[in-house]
PDB file of C-alpha atoms in Angstrom:
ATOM      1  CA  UNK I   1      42.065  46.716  18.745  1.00 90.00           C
ATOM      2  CA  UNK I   2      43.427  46.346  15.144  1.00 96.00           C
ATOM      3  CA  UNK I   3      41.060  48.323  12.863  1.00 98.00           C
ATOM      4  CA  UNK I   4      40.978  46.571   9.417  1.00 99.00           C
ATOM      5  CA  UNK I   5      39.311  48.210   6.376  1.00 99.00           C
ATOM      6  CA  UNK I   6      38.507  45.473   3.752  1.00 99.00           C
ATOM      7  CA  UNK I   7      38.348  46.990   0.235  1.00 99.00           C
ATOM      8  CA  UNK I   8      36.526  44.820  -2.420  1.00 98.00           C
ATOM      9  CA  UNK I   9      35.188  44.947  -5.784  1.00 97.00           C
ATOM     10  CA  UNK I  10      32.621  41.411  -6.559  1.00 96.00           C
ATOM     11  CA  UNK I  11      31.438  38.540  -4.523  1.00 96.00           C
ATOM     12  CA  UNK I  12      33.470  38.627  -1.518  1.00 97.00           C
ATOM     13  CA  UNK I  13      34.420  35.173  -0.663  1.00 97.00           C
ATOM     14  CA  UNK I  14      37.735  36.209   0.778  1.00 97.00           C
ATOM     15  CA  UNK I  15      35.977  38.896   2.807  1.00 98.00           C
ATOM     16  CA  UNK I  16      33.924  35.936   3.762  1.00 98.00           C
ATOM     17  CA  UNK I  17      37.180  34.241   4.762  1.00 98.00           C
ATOM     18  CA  UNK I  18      38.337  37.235   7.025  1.00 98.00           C
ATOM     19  CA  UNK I  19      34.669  37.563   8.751  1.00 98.00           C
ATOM     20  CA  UNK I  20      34.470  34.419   9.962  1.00 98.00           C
ATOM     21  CA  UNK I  21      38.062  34.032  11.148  1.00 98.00           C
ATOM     22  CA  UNK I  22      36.774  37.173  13.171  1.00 98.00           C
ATOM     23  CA  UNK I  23      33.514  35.555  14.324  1.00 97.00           C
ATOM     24  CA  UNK I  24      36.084  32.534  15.427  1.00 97.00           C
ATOM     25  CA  UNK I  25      38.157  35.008  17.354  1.00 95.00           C
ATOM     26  CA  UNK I  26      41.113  34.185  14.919  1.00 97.00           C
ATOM     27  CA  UNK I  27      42.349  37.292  14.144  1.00 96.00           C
ATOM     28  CA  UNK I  28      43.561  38.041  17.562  1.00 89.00           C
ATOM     29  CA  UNK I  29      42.330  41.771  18.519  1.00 92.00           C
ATOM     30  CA  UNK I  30      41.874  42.369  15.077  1.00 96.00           C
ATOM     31  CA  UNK I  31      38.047  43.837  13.820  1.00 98.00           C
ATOM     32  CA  UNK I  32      36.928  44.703  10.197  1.00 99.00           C
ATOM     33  CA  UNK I  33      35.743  48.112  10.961  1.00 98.00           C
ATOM     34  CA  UNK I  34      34.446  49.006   7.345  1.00 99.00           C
ATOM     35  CA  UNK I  35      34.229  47.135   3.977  1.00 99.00           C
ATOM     36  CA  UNK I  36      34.564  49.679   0.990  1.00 99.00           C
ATOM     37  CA  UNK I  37      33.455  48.449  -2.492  1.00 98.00           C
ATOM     38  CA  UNK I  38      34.357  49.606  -6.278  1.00 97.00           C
ATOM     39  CA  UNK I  39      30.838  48.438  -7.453  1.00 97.00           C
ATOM     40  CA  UNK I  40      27.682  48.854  -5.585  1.00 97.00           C
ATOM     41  CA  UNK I  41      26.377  45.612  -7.332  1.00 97.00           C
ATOM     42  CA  UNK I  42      29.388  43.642  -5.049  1.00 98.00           C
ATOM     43  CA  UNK I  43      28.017  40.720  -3.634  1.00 98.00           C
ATOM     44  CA  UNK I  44      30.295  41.439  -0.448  1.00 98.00           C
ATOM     45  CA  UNK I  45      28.641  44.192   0.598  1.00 98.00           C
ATOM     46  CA  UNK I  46      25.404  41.883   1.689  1.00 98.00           C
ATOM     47  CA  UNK I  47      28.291  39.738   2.963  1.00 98.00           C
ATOM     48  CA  UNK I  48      29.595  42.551   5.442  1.00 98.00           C
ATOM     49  CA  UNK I  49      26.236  44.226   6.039  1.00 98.00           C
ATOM     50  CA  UNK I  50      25.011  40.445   7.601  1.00 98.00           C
ATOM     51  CA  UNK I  51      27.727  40.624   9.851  1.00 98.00           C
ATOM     52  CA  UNK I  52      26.890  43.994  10.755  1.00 98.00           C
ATOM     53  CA  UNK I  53      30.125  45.792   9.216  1.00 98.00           C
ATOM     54  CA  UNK I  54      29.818  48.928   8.189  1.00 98.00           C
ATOM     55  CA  UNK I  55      29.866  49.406   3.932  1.00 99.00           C
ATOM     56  CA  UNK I  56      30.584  52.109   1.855  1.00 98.00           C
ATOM     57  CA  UNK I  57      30.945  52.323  -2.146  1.00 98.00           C
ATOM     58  CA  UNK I  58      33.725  54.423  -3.522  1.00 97.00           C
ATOM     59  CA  UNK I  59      33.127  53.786  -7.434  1.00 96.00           C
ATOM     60  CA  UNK I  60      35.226  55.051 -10.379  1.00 94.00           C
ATOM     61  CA  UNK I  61      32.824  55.121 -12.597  1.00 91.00           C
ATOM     62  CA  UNK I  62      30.667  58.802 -11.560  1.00 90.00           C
ATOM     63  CA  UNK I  63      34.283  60.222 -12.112  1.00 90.00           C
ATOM     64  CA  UNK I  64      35.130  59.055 -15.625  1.00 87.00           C
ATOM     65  CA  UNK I  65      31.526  58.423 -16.931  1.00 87.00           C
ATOM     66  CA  UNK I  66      31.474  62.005 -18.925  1.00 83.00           C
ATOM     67  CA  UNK I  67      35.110  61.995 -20.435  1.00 83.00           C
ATOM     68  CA  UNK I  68      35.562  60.392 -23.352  1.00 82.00           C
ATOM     69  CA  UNK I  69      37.845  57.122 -23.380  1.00 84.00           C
ATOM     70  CA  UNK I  70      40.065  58.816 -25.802  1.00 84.00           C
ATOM     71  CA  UNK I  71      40.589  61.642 -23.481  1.00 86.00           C
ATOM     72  CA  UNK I  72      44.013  59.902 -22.305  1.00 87.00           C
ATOM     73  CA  UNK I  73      44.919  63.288 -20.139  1.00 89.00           C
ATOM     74  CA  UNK I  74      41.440  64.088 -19.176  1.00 86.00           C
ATOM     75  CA  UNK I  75      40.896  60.184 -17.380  1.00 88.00           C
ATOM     76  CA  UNK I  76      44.015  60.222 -15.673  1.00 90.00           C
ATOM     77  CA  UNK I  77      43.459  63.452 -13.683  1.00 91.00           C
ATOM     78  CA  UNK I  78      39.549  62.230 -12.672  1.00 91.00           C
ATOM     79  CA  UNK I  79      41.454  58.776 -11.856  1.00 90.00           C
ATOM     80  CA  UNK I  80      43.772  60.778  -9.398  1.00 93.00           C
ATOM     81  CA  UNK I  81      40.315  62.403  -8.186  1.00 94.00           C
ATOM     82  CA  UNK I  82      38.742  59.154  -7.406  1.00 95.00           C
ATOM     83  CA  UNK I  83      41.791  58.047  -5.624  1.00 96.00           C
ATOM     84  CA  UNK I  84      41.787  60.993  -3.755  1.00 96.00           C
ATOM     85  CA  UNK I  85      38.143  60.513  -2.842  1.00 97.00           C
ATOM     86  CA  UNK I  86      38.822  56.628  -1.966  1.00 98.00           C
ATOM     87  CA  UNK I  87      41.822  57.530   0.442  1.00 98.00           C
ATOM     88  CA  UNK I  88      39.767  60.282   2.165  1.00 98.00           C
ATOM     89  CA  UNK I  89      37.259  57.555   3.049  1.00 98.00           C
ATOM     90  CA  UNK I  90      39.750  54.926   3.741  1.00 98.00           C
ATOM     91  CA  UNK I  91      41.408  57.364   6.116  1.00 98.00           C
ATOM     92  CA  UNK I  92      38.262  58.582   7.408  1.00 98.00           C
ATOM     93  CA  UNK I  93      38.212  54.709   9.229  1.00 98.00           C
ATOM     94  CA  UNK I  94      41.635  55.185  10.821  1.00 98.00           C
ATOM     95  CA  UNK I  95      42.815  51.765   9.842  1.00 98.00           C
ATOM     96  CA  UNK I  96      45.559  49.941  11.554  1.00 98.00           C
ATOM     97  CA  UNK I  97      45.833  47.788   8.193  1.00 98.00           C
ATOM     98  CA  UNK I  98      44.099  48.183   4.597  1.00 98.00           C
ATOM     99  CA  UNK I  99      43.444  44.672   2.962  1.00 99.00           C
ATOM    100  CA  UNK I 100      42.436  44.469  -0.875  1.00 97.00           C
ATOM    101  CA  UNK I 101      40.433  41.029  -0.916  1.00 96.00           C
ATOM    102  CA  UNK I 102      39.487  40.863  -4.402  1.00 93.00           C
ATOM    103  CA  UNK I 103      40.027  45.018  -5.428  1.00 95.00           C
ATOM    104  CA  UNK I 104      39.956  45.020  -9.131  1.00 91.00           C
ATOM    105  CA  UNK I 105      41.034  48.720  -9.583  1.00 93.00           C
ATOM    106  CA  UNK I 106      45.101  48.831  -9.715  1.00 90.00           C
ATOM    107  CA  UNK I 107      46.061  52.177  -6.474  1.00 94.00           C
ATOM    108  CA  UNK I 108      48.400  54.157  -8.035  1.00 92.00           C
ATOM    109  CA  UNK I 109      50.753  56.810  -6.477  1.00 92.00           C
ATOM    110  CA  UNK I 110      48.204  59.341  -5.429  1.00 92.00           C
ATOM    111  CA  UNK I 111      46.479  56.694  -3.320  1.00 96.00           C
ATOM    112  CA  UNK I 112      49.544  55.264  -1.389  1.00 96.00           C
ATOM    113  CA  UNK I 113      51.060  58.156  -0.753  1.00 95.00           C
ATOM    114  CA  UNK I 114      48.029  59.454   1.087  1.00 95.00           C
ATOM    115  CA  UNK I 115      48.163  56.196   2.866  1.00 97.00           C
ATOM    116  CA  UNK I 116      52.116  55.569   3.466  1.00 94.00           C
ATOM    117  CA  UNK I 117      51.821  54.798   7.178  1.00 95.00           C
ATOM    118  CA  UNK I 118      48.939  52.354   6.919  1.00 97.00           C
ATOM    119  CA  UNK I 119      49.828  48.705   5.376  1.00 97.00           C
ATOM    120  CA  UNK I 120      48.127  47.521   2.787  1.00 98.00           C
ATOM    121  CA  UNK I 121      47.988  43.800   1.280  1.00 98.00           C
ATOM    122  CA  UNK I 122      46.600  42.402  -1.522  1.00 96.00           C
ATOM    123  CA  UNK I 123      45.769  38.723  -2.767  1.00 94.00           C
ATOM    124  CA  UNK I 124      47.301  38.084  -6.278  1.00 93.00           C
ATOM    125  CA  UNK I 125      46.244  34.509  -7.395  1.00 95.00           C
ATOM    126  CA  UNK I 126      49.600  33.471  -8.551  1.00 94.00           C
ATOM    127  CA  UNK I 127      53.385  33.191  -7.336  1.00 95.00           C
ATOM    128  CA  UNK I 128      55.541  36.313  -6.871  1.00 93.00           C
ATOM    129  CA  UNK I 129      57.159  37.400 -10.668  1.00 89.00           C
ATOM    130  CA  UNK I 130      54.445  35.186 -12.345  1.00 90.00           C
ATOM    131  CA  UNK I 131      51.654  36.594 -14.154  1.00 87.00           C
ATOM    132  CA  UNK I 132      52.053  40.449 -12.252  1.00 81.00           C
ATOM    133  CA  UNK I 133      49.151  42.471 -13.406  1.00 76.00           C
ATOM    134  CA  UNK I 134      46.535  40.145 -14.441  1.00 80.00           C
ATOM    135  CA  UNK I 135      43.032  39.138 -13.478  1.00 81.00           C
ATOM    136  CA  UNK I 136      43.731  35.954 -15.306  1.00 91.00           C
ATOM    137  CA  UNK I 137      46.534  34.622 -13.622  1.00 94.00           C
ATOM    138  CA  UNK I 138      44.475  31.266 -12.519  1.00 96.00           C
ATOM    139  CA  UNK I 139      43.638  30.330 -16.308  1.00 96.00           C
ATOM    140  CA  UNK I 140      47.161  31.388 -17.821  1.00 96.00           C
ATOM    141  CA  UNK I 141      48.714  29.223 -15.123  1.00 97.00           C
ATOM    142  CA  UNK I 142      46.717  26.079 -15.799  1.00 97.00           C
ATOM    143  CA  UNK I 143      47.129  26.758 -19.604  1.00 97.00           C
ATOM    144  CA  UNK I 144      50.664  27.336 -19.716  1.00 96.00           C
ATOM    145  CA  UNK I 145      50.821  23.861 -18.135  1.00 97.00           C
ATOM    146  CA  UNK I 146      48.237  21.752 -20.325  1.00 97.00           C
ATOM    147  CA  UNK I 147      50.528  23.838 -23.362  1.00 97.00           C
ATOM    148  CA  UNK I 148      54.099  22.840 -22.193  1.00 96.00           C
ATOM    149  CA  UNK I 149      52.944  19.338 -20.880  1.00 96.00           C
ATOM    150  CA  UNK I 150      54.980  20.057 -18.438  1.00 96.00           C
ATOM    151  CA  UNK I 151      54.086  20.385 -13.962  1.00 97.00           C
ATOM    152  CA  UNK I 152      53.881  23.586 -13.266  1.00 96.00           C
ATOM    153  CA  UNK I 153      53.967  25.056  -9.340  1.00 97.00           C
ATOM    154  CA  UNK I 154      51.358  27.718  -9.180  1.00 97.00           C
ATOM    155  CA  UNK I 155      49.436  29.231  -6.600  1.00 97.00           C
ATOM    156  CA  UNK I 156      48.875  32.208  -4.573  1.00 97.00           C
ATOM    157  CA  UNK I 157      50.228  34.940  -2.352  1.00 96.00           C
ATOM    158  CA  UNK I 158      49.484  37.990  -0.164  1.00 97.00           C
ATOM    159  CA  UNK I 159      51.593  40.801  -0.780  1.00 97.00           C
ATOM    160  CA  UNK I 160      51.877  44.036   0.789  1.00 97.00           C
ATOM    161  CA  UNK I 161      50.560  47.068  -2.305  1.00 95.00           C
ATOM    162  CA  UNK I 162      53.492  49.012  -3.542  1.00 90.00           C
ATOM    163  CA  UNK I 163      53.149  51.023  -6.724  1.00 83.00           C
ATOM    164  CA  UNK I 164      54.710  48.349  -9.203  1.00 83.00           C
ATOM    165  CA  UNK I 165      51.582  46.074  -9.230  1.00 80.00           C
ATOM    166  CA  UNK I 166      52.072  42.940  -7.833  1.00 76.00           C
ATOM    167  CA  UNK I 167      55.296  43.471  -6.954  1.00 84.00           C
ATOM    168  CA  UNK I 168      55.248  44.214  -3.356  1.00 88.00           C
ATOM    169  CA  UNK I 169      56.951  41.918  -0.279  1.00 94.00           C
ATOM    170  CA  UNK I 170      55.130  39.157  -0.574  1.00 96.00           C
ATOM    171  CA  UNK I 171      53.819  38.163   2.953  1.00 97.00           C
ATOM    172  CA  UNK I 172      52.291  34.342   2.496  1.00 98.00           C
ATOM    173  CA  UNK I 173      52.719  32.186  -0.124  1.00 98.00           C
ATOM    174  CA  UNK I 174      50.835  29.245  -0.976  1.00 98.00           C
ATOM    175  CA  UNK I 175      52.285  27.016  -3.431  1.00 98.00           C
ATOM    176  CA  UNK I 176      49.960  24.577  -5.790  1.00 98.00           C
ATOM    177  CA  UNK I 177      51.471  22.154  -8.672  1.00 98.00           C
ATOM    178  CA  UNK I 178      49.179  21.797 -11.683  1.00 98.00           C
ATOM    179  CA  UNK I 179      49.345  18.122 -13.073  1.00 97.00           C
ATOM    180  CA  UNK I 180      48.444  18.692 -17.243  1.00 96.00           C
ATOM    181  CA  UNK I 181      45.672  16.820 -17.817  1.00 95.00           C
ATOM    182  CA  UNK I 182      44.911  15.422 -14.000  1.00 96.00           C
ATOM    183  CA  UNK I 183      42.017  18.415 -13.445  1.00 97.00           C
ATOM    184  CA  UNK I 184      39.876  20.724 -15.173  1.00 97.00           C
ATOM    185  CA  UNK I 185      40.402  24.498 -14.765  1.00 97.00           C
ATOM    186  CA  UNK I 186      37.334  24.813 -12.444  1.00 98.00           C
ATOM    187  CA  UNK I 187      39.036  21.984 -10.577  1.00 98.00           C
ATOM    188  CA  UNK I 188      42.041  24.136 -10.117  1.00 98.00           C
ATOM    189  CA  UNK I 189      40.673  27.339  -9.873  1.00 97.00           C
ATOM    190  CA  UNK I 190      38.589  25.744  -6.670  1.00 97.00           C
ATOM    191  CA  UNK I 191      42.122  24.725  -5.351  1.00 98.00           C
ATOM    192  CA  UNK I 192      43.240  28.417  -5.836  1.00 97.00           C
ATOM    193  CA  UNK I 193      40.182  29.938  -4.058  1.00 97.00           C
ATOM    194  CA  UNK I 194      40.569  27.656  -1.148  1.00 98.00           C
ATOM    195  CA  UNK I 195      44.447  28.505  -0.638  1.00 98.00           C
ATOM    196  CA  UNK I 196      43.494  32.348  -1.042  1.00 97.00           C
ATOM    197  CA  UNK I 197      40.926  31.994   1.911  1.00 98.00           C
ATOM    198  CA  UNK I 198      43.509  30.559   4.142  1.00 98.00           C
ATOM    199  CA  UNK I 199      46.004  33.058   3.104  1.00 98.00           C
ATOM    200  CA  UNK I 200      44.031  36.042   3.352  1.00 98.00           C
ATOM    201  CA  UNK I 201      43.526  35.287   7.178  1.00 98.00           C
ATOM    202  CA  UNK I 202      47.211  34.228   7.719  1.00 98.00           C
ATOM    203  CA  UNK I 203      48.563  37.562   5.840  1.00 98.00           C
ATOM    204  CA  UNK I 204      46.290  39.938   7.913  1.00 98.00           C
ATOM    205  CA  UNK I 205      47.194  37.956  11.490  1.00 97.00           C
ATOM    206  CA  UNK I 206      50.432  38.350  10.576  1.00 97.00           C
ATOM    207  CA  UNK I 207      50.898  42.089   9.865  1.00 97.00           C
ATOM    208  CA  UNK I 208      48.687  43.147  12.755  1.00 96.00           C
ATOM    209  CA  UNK I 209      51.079  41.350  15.458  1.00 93.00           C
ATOM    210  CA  UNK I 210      54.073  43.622  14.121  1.00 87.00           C
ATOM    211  CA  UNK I 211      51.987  46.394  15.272  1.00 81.00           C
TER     212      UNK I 211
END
């Protein structure tokens, strides 16, 4: 069996994605052991706990919450604390893979290092090299083509989490061209989701058979 920890942060629709390819025997021997969330309010956790997957909540906020913002110094070393925490109970799961479906909290050094011989992936809602870094990169991509006039081919990818965010192999790509002025940004931004739901599934099929 491929043990798959599923970290997210909100709603969960791409978690959704990955639990029912499971219930439809579509990730091959693949099982979403545990779902860890940044925010106890996440909407995925009800998601996992319906399907009877295990949930935990690793949140940043207990660790910074009594250091002021200015404290530059100070929030950096109780950021390496709560990545410490978060790979102690990622580890804890003995994961054949790590997938971020919709983690809004950027893993820096401490946290892969801990984790070097697991792979992780993450979803980034654009193309590799456009809009790294960003949790807007569905909006700027339909703006930057109702502003230029011009098609644009957008889209989405799974990628597997190296320290320069967004910058890691990219593992599936799904391409989308945004016609200025043929759909609203909710229009597109439905095309996006949909694309990210397939390629979620495809990504984490994909690494598990190079096991």
């Amino acid at each position: 069996m491929g043990r798959i920890t599923v970290l997210i942060s909100g709603s969960g629709s791409n978690l959704q994605s990955l639990l029912n390819a499971q219930a439809q025997k579509e990730l091959g021997d693949g099982q979403i052991t545990c779902v860890i969330s940044s925010s106890k309010k996440a909407y995925g956790l009800q998601r996992a706990a319906i399907a009877n997957i295990p949930t935990r909540v690793c949140s940043l906020y207990p660790f910074v919450k009594d250091v002021p913002k200015g404290d530059v110094v100070g929030r950096q070393e109780c950021r390496i604390k709560f990545e410490e925490e978060l790979a102690q109970q990622v580890l804890e799961q003995k994961p054949d893979l790590v997938v971020c479906a919709g983690w809004l909290l950027i893993l820096g050094p401490n946290f892969l290092s801990r984790l070097r011989d697991i792979p992780i992936i993450n979803l980034h809602p654009a193309l590799p090299g456009a809009f790294d870094g960003t949790t807007h990169a569905i909006e700027m991509a339909w703006q930057k083509a109702q502003d230029t006039g011009n098609p644009l081919l957008a889209g989405c990818m799974v990628h597997y989490l190296v320290e320069e965010v967004d910058r890691g192999e990219p593992l599936i790509i799904k391409e989308l061209e945004i016609i200025p002025g043929q759909e609203t940004l909710e229009e597109y931004e439905h095309r996006v989701h949909e694309a990210e739901h397939a390629a979620i599934v495809e990504a984490t099929v994909k690494v598990l058979k190079k096991r």
